[in-house]
Amino acid sequence: MKPHANSFTLSTLAVIIFTSWILAGANVAFASPRQNILADYAARVKIQTPGFEGFSTDRGKKLFLSKPGTGKPDIPSCTTCHSNNPANPGQTRAGKAIEPMAVSRSPARYTDFKKVEKWFRRNCKSVTGRICTSLEKGDFLTFMINQ
Amino acid sequence: MPKTPIKYLVAIFAIFLTGTTVQADERYDPVRNQVVIDECGACHMVFQPQMLPKKSWVKIMNDLSDHFGEDASLDASSVKLITKYLQENSADSGWRDGKFMRGLSKNSTPLRITKTPYWVREHNEEVPQRAWSDPKVKSRANCPACHRRANSGDYDDD
């Protein structure tokens, strides 16, 4: 009976260690992609602005609601497609629904750096006529994370 | 008792036969390539490539940074993959031309499905003018607003 009991305890121990390892890993994977993207933008801002004090929800909100008037006349604002309220779904110009931009409503958002960059590139150009700065991107994400 | 399985087989075969003839006539293959679905399905439905000729798809894919007034630009490798898929499944790719080649003159390269003679004819006759101004429709390119099963390639709603 003894060897049997031994192997039982050992395998139980292994299962416990393995499970906690997975849980810890899953935890990290949960929190990190979006935080990593933000940290990446912050690092870029710091290079240009040594006194940088962090991203701002208010500035992000202003960017979201603004109508800069320097982009395409048919696409005056982020709200043209994303609606005035980040908690609400938006609509493309071809009538397709867009999931809400607020992280509280769409938890999968801003977790894929390539996707985030692709859409900033396209949408900032359409709305403002130029690319967005890292500061603007970080502010925008911060606003959406706090919605 | 050994007869029953054969009966079933014949029945299944018959259903299969009628099913395929109907499909070949009325359906468009839904897009199954994940890159095409992800990159061409964010702003509108993923249009079935059988609705435009090869040269239209090539022209669309060469001009993604000014795509109907929007920036739909992509990395070079995705552009290459998507262009290949669209060409291989275009209206003029099969052993005979698809419906969307009907009435299309040899030297025209439509950039819109909604500008092809076949599409225009199907919709001029049957769609009342007020249907287009319904806010839920918003655009002619919003096929799923009227064709509930558009994404699966089924446009025969009667």
mmCIF file of C-alpha atoms in Angstrom, chain B residues 52-60 104-112:
data_model
loop_
_atom_site.group_PDB
_atom_site.id
_atom_site.type_symbol
_atom_site.label_atom_id
_atom_site.label_comp_id
_atom_site.label_asym_id
_atom_site.label_seq_id
_atom_site.Cartn_x
_atom_site.Cartn_y
_atom_site.Cartn_z
ATOM 1 C CA LEU B 52 -17.252 40.747 -59.623
ATOM 2 C CA PRO B 53 -14.811 39.774 -62.389
ATOM 3 C CA LYS B 54 -11.093 39.246 -61.716
ATOM 4 C CA LYS B 55 -9.997 42.612 -63.057
ATOM 5 C CA SER B 56 -12.416 44.426 -60.732
ATOM 6 C CA TRP B 57 -10.946 42.689 -57.688
ATOM 7 C CA VAL B 58 -7.415 43.478 -58.807
ATOM 8 C CA LYS B 59 -8.290 47.156 -59.204
ATOM 9 C CA ILE B 60 -9.996 47.281 -55.804
ATOM 10 C CA LEU B 104 -21.153 43.217 -68.532
ATOM 11 C CA SER B 105 -19.281 44.708 -71.471
ATOM 12 C CA LYS B 106 -15.748 43.416 -72.087
ATOM 13 C CA ASN B 107 -14.037 46.722 -71.427
ATOM 14 C CA SER B 108 -15.833 47.752 -68.256
ATOM 15 C CA THR B 109 -14.307 47.211 -64.817
ATOM 16 C CA PRO B 110 -17.041 47.851 -62.246
ATOM 17 C CA LEU B 111 -15.749 48.632 -58.742
ATOM 18 C CA ARG B 112 -19.133 48.095 -57.201
#
